[in-house]
Coordinates of N, CA, C and O and ligand atoms in Angstrom, one line a residue:
X1 N 1.3 -0.9 0.1 CA 0.3 -0.2 0.0 C 1.1 1.8 0.1 O 1.7 1.6 0.9
X2 N 0.5 2.3 -0.9 CA 1.4 3.6 -1.0 C 0.5 4.5 0.0 O -0.4 4.7 0.4
X3 N 1.3 5.2 0.1 CA 1.0 6.6 0.6 C 1.2 7.7 -0.1 O 2.4 8.9 -0.3
X4 N 0.0 8.9 -0.3 CA 0.0 10.3 -0.9 C -0.9 10.8 -0.3 O -2.4 11.0 -0.3
X5 N -0.5 12.2 0.6 CA -1.2 12.8 1.2 C -2.4 13.3 0.0 O -2.0 14.4 -0.7
X6 N -3.2 13.4 0.9 CA -4.7 14.0 -0.4 C -5.2 15.3 1.2 O -5.6 15.3 2.2
X7 N -5.7 16.3 0.2 CA -6.7 17.2 1.3 C -8.0 16.0 2.0 O -8.5 15.1 1.6
X8 N -8.0 16.9 2.7 CA -9.3 17.0 3.1 C -10.9 17.5 2.6 O -10.6 19.0 2.6
X9 N -12.5 16.7 2.3 CA -12.6 17.7 1.6 C -13.6 18.3 2.7 O -14.1 17.6 3.1
X10 N -14.2 19.5 2.1 CA -15.3 19.9 2.9 C -16.3 20.6 2.4 O -16.1 20.7 1.2
X11 N -17.4 20.8 2.8 CA -18.6 21.8 2.0 C -18.0 22.9 1.4 O -18.2 23.1 0.4
X12 N -17.1 23.3 2.0 CA -16.6 25.0 1.7 C -15.6 24.5 0.4 O -15.4 25.3 -0.7
X13 N -15.4 23.8 0.2 CA -13.5 22.8 -0.6 C -14.2 22.2 -1.9 O -13.7 21.7 -2.3
X14 N -15.3 22.3 -1.8 CA -15.9 20.1 -2.6 C -15.2 20.3 -3.6 O -15.1 19.9 -5.1
X15 N -16.1 22.6 -4.4 CA -16.3 22.3 -5.2 C -14.5 22.4 -6.3 O -14.3 22.2 -7.0
X16 N -14.2 22.9 -5.4 CA -12.1 23.0 -6.1 C -11.6 21.7 -6.5 O -11.1 21.8 -7.2
X17 N -12.2 20.7 -5.1 CA -11.5 19.3 -5.6 C -11.6 18.4 -6.2 O -11.8 17.6 -6.5
X18 N -13.8 18.8 -6.6 CA -14.2 17.9 -7.1 C -14.5 18.6 -8.3 O -14.9 17.6 -10.2
X19 N -14.2 19.9 -9.1 CA -14.4 20.4 -9.8 C -13.3 19.8 -11.5 O -14.0 19.4 -12.6
X20 N -12.0 18.8 -11.3 CA -11.7 18.0 -12.6 C -12.4 17.4 -13.1 O -11.7 17.0 -13.7
X21 N -13.3 16.5 -12.3 CA -13.8 15.9 -13.1 C -14.8 15.9 -14.0 O -14.5 15.5 -15.7
X22 N -14.8 17.3 -14.0 CA -15.5 17.8 -15.8 C -14.5 18.9 -16.5 O -14.7 19.8 -17.2
X23 N -13.9 19.2 -15.5 CA -12.6 19.9 -16.3 C -12.3 21.1 -16.1 O -11.8 22.3 -16.7
X24 N -13.2 21.4 -14.7 CA -13.5 22.8 -14.4 C -12.1 23.6 -13.3 O -12.5 22.7 -12.2
X25 N -11.7 24.4 -13.0 CA -10.9 25.2 -11.9 C -11.4 26.2 -11.5 O -12.4 27.4 -11.9
X26 N -12.4 25.2 -10.4 CA -13.2 26.8 -9.8 C -12.8 26.7 -8.4 O -12.4 26.4 -7.2
X27 N -12.9 28.4 -8.8 CA -12.3 29.3 -7.6 C -13.7 29.8 -6.9 O -14.3 30.3 -7.6
X28 N -13.5 29.5 -5.3 CA -15.0 30.9 -5.4 C -14.7 32.4 -5.8 O -13.4 32.8 -5.7
X29 N -15.5 33.0 -5.6 CA -16.2 34.1 -6.4 C -17.1 35.5 -5.1 O -18.0 34.6 -5.4
X30 N -16.4 36.7 -5.2 CA -17.8 36.9 -4.4 C -18.6 37.8 -5.6 O -18.9 38.4 -6.4
X31 N -20.2 37.7 -5.6 CA -21.4 38.1 -6.4 C -21.5 39.2 -6.2 O -22.0 39.8 -7.1
X32 N -21.0 39.8 -4.5 CA -21.4 41.4 -5.0 C -19.9 42.4 -5.6 O -20.7 42.9 -6.8
X33 N -18.6 41.9 -4.8 CA -17.9 42.7 -5.5 C -16.9 42.1 -6.4 O -16.1 42.8 -7.4
X34 N -17.8 41.0 -7.2 CA -16.6 39.8 -8.1 C -15.4 39.4 -7.5 O -14.4 39.2 -8.7
X35 N -14.6 39.8 -6.6 CA -13.7 39.6 -6.3 C -13.5 37.4 -6.7 O -13.9 37.3 -5.4
X36 N -11.9 37.1 -6.6 CA -11.9 36.0 -6.4 C -11.1 35.8 -5.1 O -10.1 36.5 -4.8
X37 N -11.4 34.5 -4.4 CA -10.5 34.1 -3.0 C -9.8 32.8 -3.1 O -10.9 32.0 -4.0
X38 N -9.0 32.6 -2.8 CA -8.7 31.3 -2.4 C -7.7 31.2 -1.1 O -6.8 32.3 -1.3
X39 N -7.7 30.3 -0.2 CA -8.6 29.5 -0.3 C -9.8 29.6 -0.3 O -10.8 30.5 0.1
X40 N -10.9 28.5 -0.8 CA -12.6 28.7 -0.4 C -12.7 29.1 1.1 O -12.2 28.7 1.8
X41 N -13.8 29.9 1.3 CA -14.6 30.4 2.4 C -16.1 31.1 2.5 O -16.1 31.3 1.0
X42 N -16.4 31.3 3.4 CA -17.6 31.7 3.8 C -17.8 32.8 3.3 O -19.2 33.8 2.8
X43 N -17.1 33.9 3.4 CA -17.6 35.6 3.3 C -16.2 36.2 2.3 O -14.8 35.9 2.4
X44 N -16.4 37.1 1.4 CA -15.2 37.8 0.8 C -14.4 38.1 1.7 O -14.9 39.7 2.7
X45 N -13.3 37.7 1.5 CA -12.1 38.7 2.5 C -11.7 40.3 1.8 O -11.2 41.3 2.2
X46 N -13.0 41.1 0.9 CA -12.3 41.8 0.2 C -13.9 42.6 0.9 O -13.4 44.0 1.4
X47 N -15.2 42.7 0.9 CA -16.2 43.2 1.1 C -17.1 42.8 2.2 O -18.3 43.4 3.2
X48 N -16.5 41.5 2.7 CA -17.2 40.6 3.7 C -18.8 40.5 3.5 O -19.7 39.7 4.4
X49 N -19.2 40.2 2.2 CA -20.1 39.7 1.6 C -20.0 38.2 1.5 O -18.9 37.6 1.4
X50 N -21.3 37.7 2.7 CA -21.1 36.0 2.0 C -22.1 35.6 1.5 O -21.8 34.4 0.8
X51 N -22.4 36.3 0.2 CA -22.6 35.6 -1.1 C -21.4 35.9 -2.0 O -21.7 36.5 -3.3
X52 N -20.5 34.5 -2.0 CA -19.9 34.1 -2.7 C -20.4 32.4 -3.0 O -21.0 32.2 -2.2
X53 N -19.4 32.1 -3.8 CA -20.1 31.0 -4.2 C -18.4 30.6 -5.6 O -17.8 31.3 -6.0
X54 N -18.2 29.5 -5.6 CA -17.6 28.5 -6.6 C -18.0 29.3 -8.3 O -19.1 29.1 -8.1
X55 N -17.3 29.5 -8.5 CA -17.2 30.0 -10.5 C -16.0 29.3 -10.8 O -14.6 28.8 -10.7
X56 N -16.2 29.0 -12.1 CA -14.8 28.5 -12.9 C -13.9 29.5 -13.8 O -14.6 30.4 -14.7
X57 N -13.3 29.3 -13.2 CA -11.5 30.2 -14.0 C -11.2 29.9 -14.9 O -11.3 28.7 -15.2
X58 N -10.4 30.1 -15.5 CA -9.6 30.5 -16.8 C -8.9 29.1 -17.2 O -9.1 28.6 -17.8
X59 N -8.4 28.7 -15.9 CA -7.2 27.8 -15.9 C -6.2 28.5 -16.3 O -5.0 27.2 -16.6
X60 N -6.0 29.6 -17.0 CA -4.4 29.8 -16.9 C -3.7 30.6 -16.5 O -4.7 30.9 -15.1
X61 N -2.7 30.8 -15.9 CA -1.7 31.3 -15.0 C -0.5 31.6 -15.3 O -0.1 30.8 -15.6
X62 N 0.6 32.0 -14.0 CA 1.3 32.0 -14.6 C 2.5 31.7 -13.2 O 1.7 31.1 -12.2
X63 N 3.5 31.4 -13.4 CA 4.7 31.0 -12.3 C 5.1 32.1 -11.8 O 6.0 32.8 -12.3
X64 N 4.9 31.7 -10.1 CA 5.5 33.1 -9.4 C 6.4 33.2 -8.5 O 7.3 33.7 -8.2
X65 N 6.8 31.7 -8.5 CA 8.4 31.0 -7.6 C 7.5 29.4 -7.9 O 6.5 28.8 -7.9
X66 N 8.3 29.1 -7.7 CA 8.8 27.4 -7.5 C 10.3 27.0 -6.6 O 11.1 27.6 -6.7
X67 N 9.7 25.3 -6.7 CA 11.0 25.0 -5.7 C 11.1 23.6 -6.7 O 10.4 23.2 -7.0
X68 N 12.2 22.6 -7.0 CA 12.3 21.9 -7.2 C 12.6 21.0 -6.1 O 13.8 20.7 -5.8
X69 N 12.0 20.0 -6.0 CA 12.0 18.7 -5.4 C 12.8 17.5 -5.8 O 12.6 16.8 -6.1
X70 N 14.3 17.1 -4.6 CA 15.0 16.0 -5.7 C 14.5 15.0 -4.4 O 15.4 13.9 -5.0
X71 N 14.1 14.7 -3.1 CA 13.9 13.6 -2.5 C 12.9 12.8 -3.0 O 12.1 13.7 -2.8
X72 N 12.5 11.3 -3.2 CA 11.1 11.3 -3.7 C 10.3 10.5 -2.0 O 10.9 9.4 -1.4
X73 N 10.0 11.7 -1.0 CA 9.0 11.4 0.1 C 8.1 10.3 -0.5 O 7.1 10.0 1.3
X74 N 7.4 10.1 -1.6 CA 6.3 9.2 -1.7 C 6.6 8.8 -3.1 O 7.4 9.0 -3.8
X75 N 6.4 7.3 -2.6 CA 6.7 6.2 -4.6 C 6.2 7.3 -5.1 O 6.6 7.3 -6.7
X76 N 4.9 7.8 -5.2 CA 3.9 8.5 -6.1 C 4.1 9.5 -7.1 O 4.8 9.4 -8.0
X77 N 5.3 10.2 -6.5 CA 6.7 11.6 -6.8 C 7.9 11.1 -6.8 O 8.9 11.4 -6.4
X78 N 7.6 10.6 -8.5 CA 9.0 10.3 -9.1 C 10.0 11.4 -8.9 O 9.5 12.3 -10.1
X79 N 10.8 11.8 -8.2 CA 11.8 12.8 -8.3 C 13.1 13.1 -9.5 O 13.3 12.4 -9.3
X80 N 12.9 13.8 -9.5 CA 12.8 15.1 -9.5 C 11.4 15.9 -9.7 O 10.9 15.4 -10.5
X81 N 10.8 17.1 -9.0 CA 9.3 17.2 -9.6 C 9.5 18.7 -8.8 O 10.3 19.2 -7.8
X82 N 8.6 20.1 -9.4 CA 8.8 21.1 -9.3 C 7.3 21.6 -8.4 O 6.0 21.0 -9.1
X83 N 7.6 21.7 -8.0 CA 6.3 22.7 -6.9 C 6.2 24.1 -7.4 O 7.5 24.9 -7.2
X84 N 5.2 24.5 -7.0 CA 5.2 25.7 -7.6 C 4.0 26.6 -7.3 O 3.1 26.2 -6.3
X85 N 4.3 27.7 -7.0 CA 3.0 28.9 -6.6 C 2.8 29.9 -7.8 O 3.6 30.5 -8.5
X86 N 1.9 29.3 -8.3 CA 1.2 29.8 -9.4 C -0.2 31.1 -9.0 O -0.7 30.9 -8.2
X87 N 0.2 32.1 -10.0 CA -0.6 33.6 -9.4 C -1.7 33.3 -10.9 O -1.5 33.5 -12.7
X88 N -3.5 33.5 -10.6 CA -3.9 33.2 -12.2 C -4.3 34.8 -12.6 O -4.1 35.6 -12.2
X89 N -4.3 33.7 -13.6 CA -4.3 35.4 -14.8 C -5.8 35.9 -14.5 O -5.5 37.2 -15.1
X90 N -7.0 35.2 -13.9 CA -8.1 35.6 -13.4 C -7.8 37.0 -12.4 O -8.6 38.2 -12.9
X91 N -7.1 36.7 -12.0 CA -6.7 37.7 -10.9 C -5.6 37.3 -10.2 O -5.6 36.3 -9.6
X92 N -4.4 38.4 -10.5 CA -2.7 37.6 -9.8 C -2.8 37.0 -8.8 O -2.1 37.0 -8.1
X93 N -3.1 38.4 -7.4 CA -3.5 38.0 -6.4 C -3.5 36.9 -5.8 O -3.9 36.3 -4.8
X94 N -4.7 35.7 -6.6 CA -5.0 34.7 -6.4 C -3.8 33.5 -6.9 O -4.2 33.6 -7.9
X95 N -3.6 32.9 -5.6 CA -2.0 31.9 -6.2 C -2.8 30.5 -5.4 O -3.2 30.7 -4.7
X96 N -1.9 29.6 -5.6 CA -2.3 28.5 -5.8 C -0.9 27.1 -5.4 O 0.5 28.1 -6.2
X97 N -0.9 26.8 -4.5 CA 0.0 25.8 -4.6 C 0.2 24.5 -5.6 O -1.1 24.0 -4.6
X98 N 0.8 24.3 -6.0 CA 1.0 23.0 -6.9 C 2.1 22.8 -7.3 O 2.6 23.1 -7.1
X99 N 1.6 21.4 -8.3 CA 2.5 20.9 -9.1 C 2.9 20.9 -10.2 O 1.7 21.6 -11.0
X100 N 4.1 21.7 -10.7 CA 4.4 21.1 -12.1 C 4.6 20.0 -13.3 O 4.9 19.9 -12.5
X101 N 3.8 20.0 -14.2 CA 4.3 18.5 -14.8 C 4.7 19.0 -16.3 O 4.1 20.2 -16.5
X102 N 4.8 18.3 -17.1 CA 5.0 18.2 -18.4 C 6.0 19.4 -18.9 O 5.9 20.1 -19.9
X103 N 6.5 19.0 -17.5 CA 8.5 20.0 -17.6 C 9.8 19.7 -17.1 O 9.2 19.4 -16.5
X104 N 10.5 19.6 -17.3 CA 11.7 19.5 -17.3 C 12.4 20.8 -16.2 O 12.1 21.5 -16.5
X105 N 12.4 19.8 -15.0 CA 12.7 21.3 -14.0 C 14.0 22.5 -14.2 O 13.6 23.7 -14.1
X106 N 14.6 21.9 -15.1 CA 15.9 23.3 -15.8 C 14.9 24.0 -16.3 O 15.9 25.3 -16.2
X107 N 13.4 24.0 -17.0 CA 13.0 24.8 -17.4 C 12.0 25.9 -17.1 O 12.0 26.6 -18.5
X108 N 12.0 25.7 -16.2 CA 11.4 26.5 -15.6 C 11.1 28.0 -15.4 O 13.0 28.0 -14.8
X109 N 10.5 29.0 -15.0 CA 10.7 29.8 -15.2 C 9.8 30.8 -14.5 O 8.4 30.6 -14.8
X110 N 10.2 31.7 -13.9 CA 9.1 32.9 -12.9 C 8.6 33.6 -14.4 O 9.1 34.2 -15.0
X111 N 7.1 33.8 -14.2 CA 6.8 34.3 -15.0 C 5.7 33.2 -16.1 O 5.2 34.0 -17.0
X112 N 6.5 32.3 -16.9 CA 5.9 31.0 -17.9 C 4.7 30.9 -17.2 O 4.6 30.6 -16.5
X113 N 3.9 31.2 -18.3 CA 2.7 31.3 -18.8 C 2.4 29.2 -18.2 O 2.7 28.3 -18.8
X114 N 1.7 29.2 -17.8 CA 1.1 27.7 -17.6 C -0.3 27.6 -17.6 O -1.1 28.4 -17.2
X115 N -1.0 26.0 -17.5 CA -2.3 26.0 -17.4 C -2.8 24.8 -17.2 O -1.9 23.8 -16.8
X116 N -3.9 24.7 -16.3 CA -4.9 23.5 -15.5 C -4.8 22.2 -16.1 O -5.2 22.2 -17.5
X117 N -4.1 21.0 -15.2 CA -4.7 19.9 -15.4 C -4.7 19.2 -14.3 O -4.6 19.7 -13.5
X118 N -5.8 17.9 -14.8 CA -6.2 17.8 -13.5 C -6.3 15.6 -13.2 O -5.8 15.1 -14.0
X119 N -5.2 15.5 -12.1 CA -5.1 14.1 -11.5 C -6.0 13.7 -10.5 O -6.3 14.3 -9.6
X120 N -6.5 12.7 -11.4 CA -7.3 12.0 -10.3 C -6.9 11.3 -9.2 O -5.5 10.2 -9.8
X121 N -6.9 11.8 -8.0 CA -6.5 10.9 -6.8 C -7.8 10.2 -5.6 O -8.4 11.4 -5.1
X122 N -7.6 9.3 -6.0 CA -8.8 8.5 -5.3 C -10.6 9.0 -5.9 O -10.9 9.1 -6.7
X123 N -11.2 10.0 -4.8 CA -12.6 10.6 -5.5 C -12.4 12.3 -5.5 O -13.1 12.7 -5.4
X124 N -11.2 12.8 -5.4 CA -11.0 13.9 -5.7 C -10.0 14.5 -7.0 O -8.9 13.3 -7.7
X125 N -9.7 15.6 -7.9 CA -9.0 15.9 -8.9 C -8.2 17.0 -8.3 O -8.5 17.9 -8.3
X126 N -6.8 16.1 -8.7 CA -5.6 17.2 -8.4 C -5.7 18.5 -9.1 O -4.9 17.5 -10.5
X127 N -5.3 19.9 -9.3 CA -5.3 21.1 -10.0 C -3.6 20.6 -9.9 O -3.0 21.3 -9.6
X128 N -3.1 20.7 -11.5 CA -1.7 20.3 -11.9 C -1.7 21.5 -12.6 O -2.7 21.8 -13.8
X129 N -0.9 21.8 -13.0 CA -0.2 23.0 -14.2 C 0.7 22.6 -15.0 O 1.8 22.0 -14.6
X130 N 0.8 22.6 -16.5 CA 1.7 22.4 -17.2 C 1.6 23.6 -18.0 O 0.8 24.4 -18.3
X131 N 2.9 23.5 -19.0 CA 3.8 24.9 -19.6 C 2.5 25.1 -20.6 O 1.8 24.4 -21.3
X132 N 1.8 26.1 -21.7 CA 1.2 26.7 -22.7 C 2.1 26.0 -23.4 O 3.0 26.2 -23.2
X133 N 1.4 25.3 -24.5 CA 2.0 24.5 -25.5 C 2.4 26.1 -26.9 O 1.5 27.5 -26.6
X134 N 3.5 25.5 -27.2 CA 3.9 27.0 -27.5 C 4.5 28.2 -27.3 O 4.9 29.3 -27.8
X135 N 4.8 28.0 -25.9 CA 5.2 29.4 -25.0 C 7.2 28.6 -25.0 O 7.0 28.0 -25.3
Ligands
ZN201 ZN1 -17.0 41.0 -2.1

């Protein structure tokens, strides 16, 4: 049996973790001031409205920071792999911690355009990112 740490799914974050089943990156958004925010919460951090809910984001982002992991902490994660902080094109101050795939670690750059792709893991879909083709 192998071990892969997975997030705990709650009512608030279920749309985020389950959107990948239909290819959707679902990010919470305020229906009053239209601010996107992550992680999911029941209150808008900008205007404190409780009229919030998940909406489908573009899935496009840019690498804001990254690190290359060379230790194989888990059998599923073949080292080396790239852990990245990406900022969404929809609203750059919304950032996700993720893993970059389909990209050699030496080729990663800050500012590199990436797009979401999903990896199924038990009953959730992990949002991972890969370089935009043609970049
Ligand atoms: Zn708001």
